[in-house]
């Protein structure tokens, strides 16, 4: 392309960034709409926080992995800032500050785009979307159960099948490591390795922290302890960790949470894993991720984080939440062949059959929109047959042909594009006829 003598390249999106063409954008908005509706049904109020936040805030407990992948830069005022890689830190900042006096529990919802400089690959993007729900102020198992139930509800409403939740509790491993005097930094490193399923490396890291031989044996067995039947797995784990007081409390807490889910009549498949950890460092209790068999990446992720708000200068405040990955939910829907009929409504194209009738076409389109009927005017000056062909291609439900003869009697031709039938209708009845 040449502009005033300057040759411009043909621009593409920056690596890792995507354009959303209408069909995909429609899917995104559909999932967003369902997530927002669900927020309303559960009483979560929406907040909108900035995309740019202080680097220090975002890095505080995000974990090494995310920290290294942040879009961080200095703004023109010399502040170290970053594009948010998640919502939870911003929410904790709000609750520690502007919302500190709000009565608890607080149920907050946010939705938007986030940034991580990940290596682009299937289901992993540098710009992606989350629908995020945080329940703040309760340390009770019913709060954890609500977050699990809500996540199940969303996945179910999207029509996904055969999904399961990976479920764990970071209090089990942290309880053992703390009693073995492993410093928090080293615990974080071990949890990061577990998040990447590097069990052997995690064991070596634990050995390097001089934990007891007995502890290594227990960790080895815990890393293998997993199953679909919560009571069976948790009984085994509880027996295994019986000498570590806070690990036992963690198992009991998970038992209570899952008991409430079950007794509340919420049914979904779970895989309980004692050695399951998530990359973010702020988790203190339940952790979970939903999966479908067609994708080996998590559709969302969440858990309890009881110390983050305090870390940001707020009152000690318990909290639990989840982020649903909108991009991955859409991938899962595609894999399972789920395509909701997004554009179910009417779509009308108005075609003036000669130049003098263009103004009338505009007038009629305003009349339809006034009645909330989407209307587009033919603006390419095409012949009626070409314009009809194009309306058909776009999936128009009706076309309105504005011709001089009918117009003399205040009428137009209304064509039903599906039935391929047309008839002359009075303009004053046009909206009703389309409805
Ligand atoms: P997370 O596991 O880092 O957790 O992200 C949650 C979800 O966001 C992932 O399961 C995935 O679906 C989506 N996601 C993350 N990174 C990418 C990416 N690069 N491309 C596409 N999708 C991605 C959190 O963000 C926590 N803040 C969740 C939370 C809320 N915990 C408590 N409250």
Coordinates of C-alpha atoms in Angstrom, one line a residue, residues 16 46 150 177 189 300 358 426 430:
X16 CA -0.3 -13.9 20.2
X46 CA -20.1 -6.4 38.7
X150 CA -21.6 -21.8 40.3
X177 CA 5.8 -28.8 54.8
X189 CA 8.7 -23.6 44.6
X300 CA -11.2 -22.4 34.5
X358 CA -33.6 5.3 -1.3
X426 CA -49.5 -2.2 3.9
X430 CA -45.3 -4.0 8.1

